[in-house]
């Protein structure tokens, strides 16, 4: 009888191992800590391509820890920033929805087996690739991740969820699946067309079927109160549909309105404190792809890309400062300058005045689409569609 019990336990254990999440996961951690590339002291005279890798699951280059992370298909790969050599990998038997970085971790969001949901979120150590906390947010297909401080938001068109750094849910908003307490969501039938997270605040532009125009709602994502009962700072109707939320600061929220383009700025009470015309094409003002605007930040400014122009905003007041035409993305900070992608290569821009000081040639072959930039030390990274390309300073110049 004892032998039978032992065999039964072993059989159950083996069966569980075959169907458990761990059995569907291959984690190959790094065998030693990585080395960061040197700090960029100056903008070089030229860049040369160092390496490239497929990365269709990253909307922009993911820089975390000492290296660069690429994500494509079902695999997340931590790479040496200088050489592109893989240092660690994490793979599951299902496709990635998206990958980002937040609070010192790589955040990998995987789809469910049927592809209808993006509800398997894992935190990975950016240096070694070892697994940390995991969670199961109920976001739908097309989800995106955005992190600020100790909070990450996983957003999809009808539902969003925020989680703190241990991946415990702090806020549920929208069409909650099987809510424990009904009637806690103010507008579960609305579509979230634009989302921004910053300074401990979460902004959402909502398009509701019973309302003639969009509305802007500001929420507290820090877990004050029950997660399924949103803490709302304010919710105000906008003047039209098709608005795009660009940024949220400590005391302001900035929304771009279409036709003609204007930047509408709200204070913490939801009162308009600014309405300023923007020098961007009218046809480019629309809800952003994936619900998150193409932006970059430095210590003093937010840089928003309209689709052909980079607009700098004061990081606190969110007032527009300057506009640069004919750009391919918002840019990134590098050695005290702002590097902005343009058709001819990389424009070196004075971030205070928005003046192009020079342009560094970069041959992108036949690629002419959007380019999202990031930097890891002196390595400049370009997200060109579903590929990440690393550029290093050209020592020959």
XYZ file of N, CA and C in Angstrom, residues 213-368:
468
model
N -18.486 64.002 -26.737
C -17.063 64.299 -26.827
C -16.299 63.408 -25.856
N -14.972 63.375 -26.032
C -14.125 62.640 -25.100
C -14.171 63.292 -23.728
N -13.671 62.561 -22.734
C -13.489 63.142 -21.412
C -12.116 62.756 -20.882
N -11.561 63.617 -20.039
C -10.274 63.372 -19.394
C -10.513 63.028 -17.933
N -9.960 61.895 -17.502
C -10.096 61.449 -16.121
C -8.709 61.268 -15.521
N -8.501 61.811 -14.326
C -7.245 61.648 -13.593
C -7.490 60.767 -12.381
N -6.639 59.750 -12.219
C -6.808 58.738 -11.187
C -5.567 58.651 -10.311
N -5.750 58.085 -9.123
C -4.638 57.781 -8.231
C -4.277 56.312 -8.401
N -3.081 55.999 -8.898
C -2.726 54.601 -9.145
C -1.969 53.926 -8.014
N -1.848 54.586 -6.860
C -0.943 54.103 -5.818
C -1.566 53.126 -4.839
N -2.809 52.715 -5.051
C -3.415 51.741 -4.160
C -4.116 52.336 -2.969
N -4.395 53.630 -3.004
C -5.173 54.250 -1.940
C -6.607 53.728 -2.024
N -7.027 52.971 -1.023
C -8.354 52.361 -1.058
C -8.321 51.025 -1.774
N -9.491 50.468 -2.044
C -9.590 49.179 -2.719
C -9.220 49.316 -4.190
N -8.548 48.293 -4.723
C -8.095 48.341 -6.111
C -9.251 48.455 -7.088
N -10.394 47.835 -6.764
C -11.521 47.861 -7.704
C -12.442 49.050 -7.508
N -12.048 49.981 -6.618
C -12.806 51.218 -6.417
C -11.889 52.388 -6.753
N -11.932 52.914 -7.974
C -10.982 53.941 -8.390
C -11.072 55.205 -7.538
N -9.897 55.755 -7.210
C -9.819 57.058 -6.570
C -9.634 58.100 -7.669
N -10.671 58.900 -7.913
C -10.693 59.838 -9.038
C -10.357 61.239 -8.546
N -9.326 61.855 -9.135
C -9.017 63.256 -8.838
C -10.039 64.167 -9.501
N -10.259 63.948 -10.789
C -11.297 64.693 -11.501
C -11.614 63.962 -12.797
N -12.765 64.270 -13.355
C -13.162 63.770 -14.669
C -13.963 64.868 -15.343
N -13.433 65.377 -16.461
C -14.063 66.524 -17.121
C -14.269 66.230 -18.605
N -15.378 66.707 -19.178
C -15.585 66.538 -20.621
C -14.661 67.458 -21.407
N -14.200 66.964 -22.551
C -13.426 67.773 -23.477
C -14.360 68.348 -24.537
N -13.818 69.135 -25.434
C -14.672 69.826 -26.407
C -14.927 69.014 -27.669
N -14.216 67.893 -27.836
C -14.325 67.143 -29.088
C -13.866 65.714 -28.876
N -14.005 64.906 -29.904
C -13.428 63.566 -29.904
C -12.073 63.590 -30.614
N -11.316 62.519 -30.441
C -10.023 62.415 -31.105
C -8.887 63.074 -30.360
N -9.055 63.341 -29.045
C -8.005 63.977 -28.254
C -6.894 62.979 -27.935
N -5.718 63.515 -27.673
C -4.563 62.696 -27.307
C -3.934 63.246 -26.034
N -3.840 62.408 -25.007
C -3.199 62.795 -23.752
C -1.692 62.661 -23.922
N -0.981 63.767 -23.754
C 0.455 63.787 -24.003
C 1.248 63.504 -22.738
N 0.890 64.154 -21.631
C 1.702 64.021 -20.424
C 0.902 64.416 -19.194
N 1.370 63.888 -18.052
C 0.819 64.225 -16.742
C 1.991 64.584 -15.841
N 1.902 65.707 -15.137
C 2.933 66.104 -14.181
C 2.318 66.191 -12.794
N 3.062 66.711 -11.842
C 2.572 66.790 -10.463
C 1.283 67.588 -10.380
N 1.206 68.702 -11.101
C 0.049 69.594 -10.994
C -0.683 69.833 -12.305
N -0.281 69.185 -13.383
C -0.870 69.477 -14.679
C -1.138 68.191 -15.470
N -2.037 68.327 -16.443
C -2.269 67.292 -17.449
C -2.447 68.009 -18.775
N -1.822 67.492 -19.838
C -1.843 68.162 -21.135
C -2.437 67.247 -22.190
N -3.449 67.771 -22.894
C -4.170 67.033 -23.927
C -4.082 67.813 -25.231
N -3.798 67.116 -26.331
C -3.811 67.752 -27.645
C -5.183 67.539 -28.268
N -5.808 68.649 -28.682
C -7.131 68.614 -29.312
C -6.984 68.782 -30.819
N -7.796 68.074 -31.604
C -7.716 68.204 -33.057
C -8.446 69.430 -33.570
N -8.126 69.844 -34.747
C -8.811 70.768 -35.639
C -9.241 72.138 -35.164
N -8.370 73.162 -35.259
C -6.924 73.121 -35.442
C -6.229 72.652 -34.160
N -5.014 72.089 -34.258
C -4.371 71.504 -33.079
C -4.121 72.526 -31.975
N -4.561 72.166 -30.772
C -4.344 73.003 -29.594
C -3.953 72.122 -28.417
N -3.117 72.665 -27.546
C -2.732 71.983 -26.317
C -3.566 72.547 -25.176
N -4.399 71.705 -24.578
C -5.248 72.106 -23.462
C -4.610 71.600 -22.173
N -4.385 72.500 -21.229
C -3.695 72.167 -19.985
C -4.659 72.326 -18.817
N -4.687 71.311 -17.946
C -5.574 71.306 -16.781
C -4.750 71.276 -15.496
N -5.298 71.920 -14.436
C -4.663 71.817 -13.125
C -5.234 70.618 -12.374
N -4.876 70.489 -11.092
C -5.262 69.298 -10.322
C -6.755 69.223 -10.047
N -7.464 70.328 -10.197
C -8.907 70.309 -9.965
C -9.697 70.034 -11.241
N -9.000 69.926 -12.374
C -9.683 69.740 -13.647
C -10.070 71.034 -14.318
N -9.535 72.152 -13.820
C -9.804 73.459 -14.411
C -8.797 73.753 -15.514
N -9.279 74.235 -16.643
C -8.376 74.598 -17.731
C -7.538 75.801 -17.324
N -6.208 75.678 -17.487
C -5.307 76.786 -17.181
C -4.510 77.213 -18.411
N -4.741 76.558 -19.540
C -4.057 76.946 -20.764
C -4.695 76.307 -21.979
N -4.738 77.066 -23.078
C -5.195 76.555 -24.370
C -4.317 77.225 -25.421
N -3.367 76.462 -25.967
C -2.296 77.033 -26.771
C -2.244 76.331 -28.124
N -2.204 77.111 -29.192
C -2.099 76.541 -30.526
C -0.767 75.840 -30.739
N -0.785 74.759 -31.514
C 0.417 73.981 -31.786
C 0.728 73.990 -33.276
N 2.012 74.026 -33.588
C 2.468 73.994 -34.973
C 2.681 72.539 -35.396
N 1.580 71.804 -35.518
C 1.635 70.424 -36.003
C 0.517 70.234 -37.030
N 0.695 69.322 -37.979
C -0.351 69.094 -38.980
C -1.648 68.616 -38.337
N -2.747 69.167 -38.803
C -4.047 68.839 -38.222
C -4.356 67.353 -38.319
N -3.939 66.715 -39.393
C -4.242 65.304 -39.585
C -3.483 64.373 -38.668
N -2.477 64.884 -37.949
C -1.686 64.031 -37.062
C -2.237 63.954 -35.647
N -3.232 64.757 -35.325
C -3.800 64.735 -33.973
C -4.908 63.700 -33.937
N -4.649 62.610 -33.253
C -5.592 61.497 -33.166
C -5.179 60.637 -31.987
N -6.053 59.763 -31.515
C -5.640 58.832 -30.460
C -4.409 58.049 -30.898
N -3.409 57.916 -30.040
C -2.154 57.278 -30.444
C -2.293 55.771 -30.602
N -1.455 55.204 -31.444
C -1.425 53.749 -31.606
C -1.068 53.097 -30.279
N -1.843 52.110 -29.876
C -1.592 51.445 -28.607
C -2.043 52.228 -27.398
N -2.591 53.438 -27.624
C -3.122 54.220 -26.516
C -2.105 55.014 -25.729
N -0.826 54.990 -26.115
C 0.213 55.711 -25.379
C 0.987 56.589 -26.355
N 1.086 57.887 -26.061
C 1.752 58.833 -26.949
C 3.243 58.540 -27.056
N 3.826 58.925 -28.187
C 5.263 58.787 -28.403
C 5.957 59.970 -27.743
N 6.551 59.743 -26.580
C 7.205 60.814 -25.829
C 8.554 60.343 -25.300
N 9.375 61.313 -24.950
C 10.623 61.080 -24.237
C 10.759 62.199 -23.215
N 11.594 62.006 -22.214
C 11.758 63.021 -21.177
C 13.229 63.194 -20.827
N 13.565 64.373 -20.338
C 14.812 64.579 -19.617
C 14.456 65.272 -18.308
N 15.414 65.834 -17.622
C 15.137 66.394 -16.299
C 14.264 67.640 -16.341
N 14.157 68.290 -17.491
C 13.438 69.562 -17.564
C 12.292 69.580 -18.554
N 12.249 68.616 -19.487
C 11.281 68.707 -20.576
C 10.672 67.347 -20.917
N 9.474 67.431 -21.531
C 8.839 66.287 -22.185
C 8.879 66.553 -23.681
N 9.252 65.546 -24.459
C 9.304 65.682 -25.912
C 8.232 64.777 -26.517
N 7.273 65.400 -27.201
C 6.169 64.658 -27.816
C 6.333 64.663 -29.317
N 6.139 63.492 -29.922
C 6.225 63.379 -31.377
C 4.830 63.264 -31.955
N 4.483 64.184 -32.851
C 3.137 64.219 -33.424
C 2.957 63.220 -34.561
N 4.057 62.817 -35.169
C 4.029 61.991 -36.369
C 4.969 62.528 -37.423
N 5.286 63.828 -37.316
C 6.289 64.431 -38.200
C 7.052 65.559 -37.508
N 6.656 65.899 -36.280
C 7.295 67.012 -35.569
C 7.490 66.652 -34.099
N 8.598 67.147 -33.546
C 8.889 66.958 -32.129
C 8.589 68.257 -31.400
N 7.724 68.179 -30.395
C 7.303 69.351 -29.624
C 7.830 69.200 -28.203
N 8.573 70.200 -27.734
C 9.097 70.192 -26.372
C 8.130 70.915 -25.444
N 7.868 70.310 -24.292
C 7.021 70.899 -23.260
C 7.817 71.030 -21.973
N 7.542 72.082 -21.221
C 8.105 72.192 -19.881
C 7.615 71.015 -19.047
N 8.516 70.338 -18.345
C 8.141 69.092 -17.666
C 7.172 69.311 -16.516
N 7.163 70.484 -15.914
C 6.277 70.759 -14.781
C 4.979 71.421 -15.230
N 5.091 72.545 -15.943
C 3.901 73.289 -16.371
C 3.259 72.702 -17.620
N 4.009 71.872 -18.361
C 3.557 71.245 -19.612
C 3.211 72.256 -20.701
N 3.756 73.475 -20.597
C 3.572 74.482 -21.639
C 4.546 74.205 -22.780
N 4.135 74.413 -24.041
C 5.035 74.167 -25.170
C 6.175 75.179 -25.214
N 7.371 74.693 -25.581
C 8.569 75.522 -25.612
C 9.068 75.750 -27.033
N 9.102 74.710 -27.833
C 9.541 74.823 -29.224
C 9.071 73.606 -30.011
N 9.111 73.733 -31.337
C 8.705 72.650 -32.233
C 9.771 72.458 -33.299
N 10.134 71.212 -33.541
C 11.108 70.873 -34.575
C 10.403 70.052 -35.652
N 10.481 70.524 -36.887
C 9.773 69.869 -37.988
C 10.587 68.727 -38.597
N 9.881 67.891 -39.360
C 10.485 66.826 -40.174
C 11.331 65.874 -39.334
N 10.746 65.367 -38.263
C 11.425 64.392 -37.416
C 10.741 63.031 -37.545
N 11.449 61.986 -37.113
C 10.940 60.616 -37.183
C 10.597 60.043 -35.816
N 10.777 60.831 -34.757
C 10.482 60.366 -33.408
C 10.762 61.471 -32.410
N 10.466 61.234 -31.124
C 10.639 62.288 -30.125
C 12.084 62.578 -29.770
N 12.987 61.595 -29.904
C 14.388 61.803 -29.563
C 14.748 61.218 -28.217
N 16.013 61.450 -27.814
C 16.478 60.988 -26.505
C 17.639 61.859 -26.053
N 17.806 61.965 -24.733
C 18.923 62.724 -24.176
C 20.225 61.949 -24.376
N 21.305 62.693 -24.693
C 22.603 62.054 -24.927
C 23.682 63.100 -24.716
N 24.509 62.919 -23.704
C 25.657 63.800 -23.435
C 25.264 65.271 -23.387
N 24.162 65.587 -22.735
C 23.730 66.963 -22.570
C 22.980 67.543 -23.742
N 22.871 66.809 -24.827
C 22.114 67.248 -25.995
C 20.861 66.399 -26.145
N 20.021 66.787 -27.088
C 18.891 65.966 -27.487
C 19.188 65.442 -28.881
N 19.194 64.126 -29.026
C 19.372 63.521 -30.338
C 18.000 63.159 -30.887
N 17.709 63.626 -32.093
C 16.390 63.440 -32.697
C 16.560 62.754 -34.050
N 15.819 61.683 -34.313
C 15.943 61.018 -35.606
C 15.296 61.833 -36.724
N 16.003 61.967 -37.819
C 15.492 62.637 -39.016
C 15.841 61.753 -40.212
N 15.330 62.110 -41.382
C 15.533 61.266 -42.557
C 17.011 61.084 -42.887
N 17.815 62.122 -42.674
C 19.231 62.052 -43.019
C 20.075 61.366 -41.952
N 19.527 61.160 -40.767
C 20.302 60.535 -39.702
C 19.845 60.974 -38.328
N 20.755 61.575 -37.567
C 20.481 62.006 -36.198
C 20.766 63.496 -36.078
N 19.739 64.281 -35.761
C 19.921 65.712 -35.527
C 20.366 65.932 -34.089
N 21.432 66.700 -33.919
C 21.911 67.079 -32.588
C 21.271 68.419 -32.252
N 20.411 68.418 -31.230
C 19.549 69.566 -30.954
C 19.875 70.151 -29.586
N 19.920 71.481 -29.518
C 19.988 72.173 -28.229
C 18.637 71.993 -27.550
N 18.560 71.274 -26.412
C 17.253 70.990 -25.819
C 16.547 72.213 -25.256
N 17.276 73.277 -24.984
C 16.662 74.486 -24.428
C 15.978 75.301 -25.522
N 16.651 75.476 -26.662
C 16.132 76.341 -27.725
C 15.507 75.580 -28.887
N 15.770 74.290 -28.992
C 15.242 73.521 -30.110
C 15.967 73.767 -31.413
N 17.199 74.252 -31.343
C 17.986 74.565 -32.537
C 18.840 73.359 -32.917
N 18.800 72.988 -34.207
C 19.641 71.897 -34.700
C 21.065 72.412 -34.867
N 22.008 71.781 -34.167
C 23.400 72.209 -34.232
C 24.160 71.533 -35.369
N 23.825 70.286 -35.639
C 24.399 69.552 -36.765
C 23.605 68.267 -36.947
N 23.836 67.584 -38.039
C 23.173 66.311 -38.299
C 24.225 65.243 -38.568
N 24.128 64.139 -37.848
C 25.049 63.013 -38.010
C 24.432 62.035 -39.008
N 25.097 61.755 -40.113
C 24.505 60.847 -41.107
C 24.333 59.428 -40.546
N 23.202 58.819 -40.816
C 22.942 57.417 -40.494
C 22.222 56.804 -41.684
N 22.773 55.720 -42.204
C 22.161 55.029 -43.336
C 21.215 53.960 -42.795
N 19.919 54.162 -42.972
C 18.929 53.191 -42.504
C 18.444 52.283 -43.634
N 19.186 52.232 -44.715
C 18.782 51.398 -45.832
C 17.468 51.885 -46.401
N 16.526 50.989 -46.579
C 15.230 51.386 -47.122
C 14.215 51.748 -46.068
N 14.611 51.759 -44.785
C 13.635 52.054 -43.735
C 13.405 53.556 -43.622
N 12.124 53.970 -43.614
C 11.791 55.394 -43.526
C 10.669 55.664 -42.530
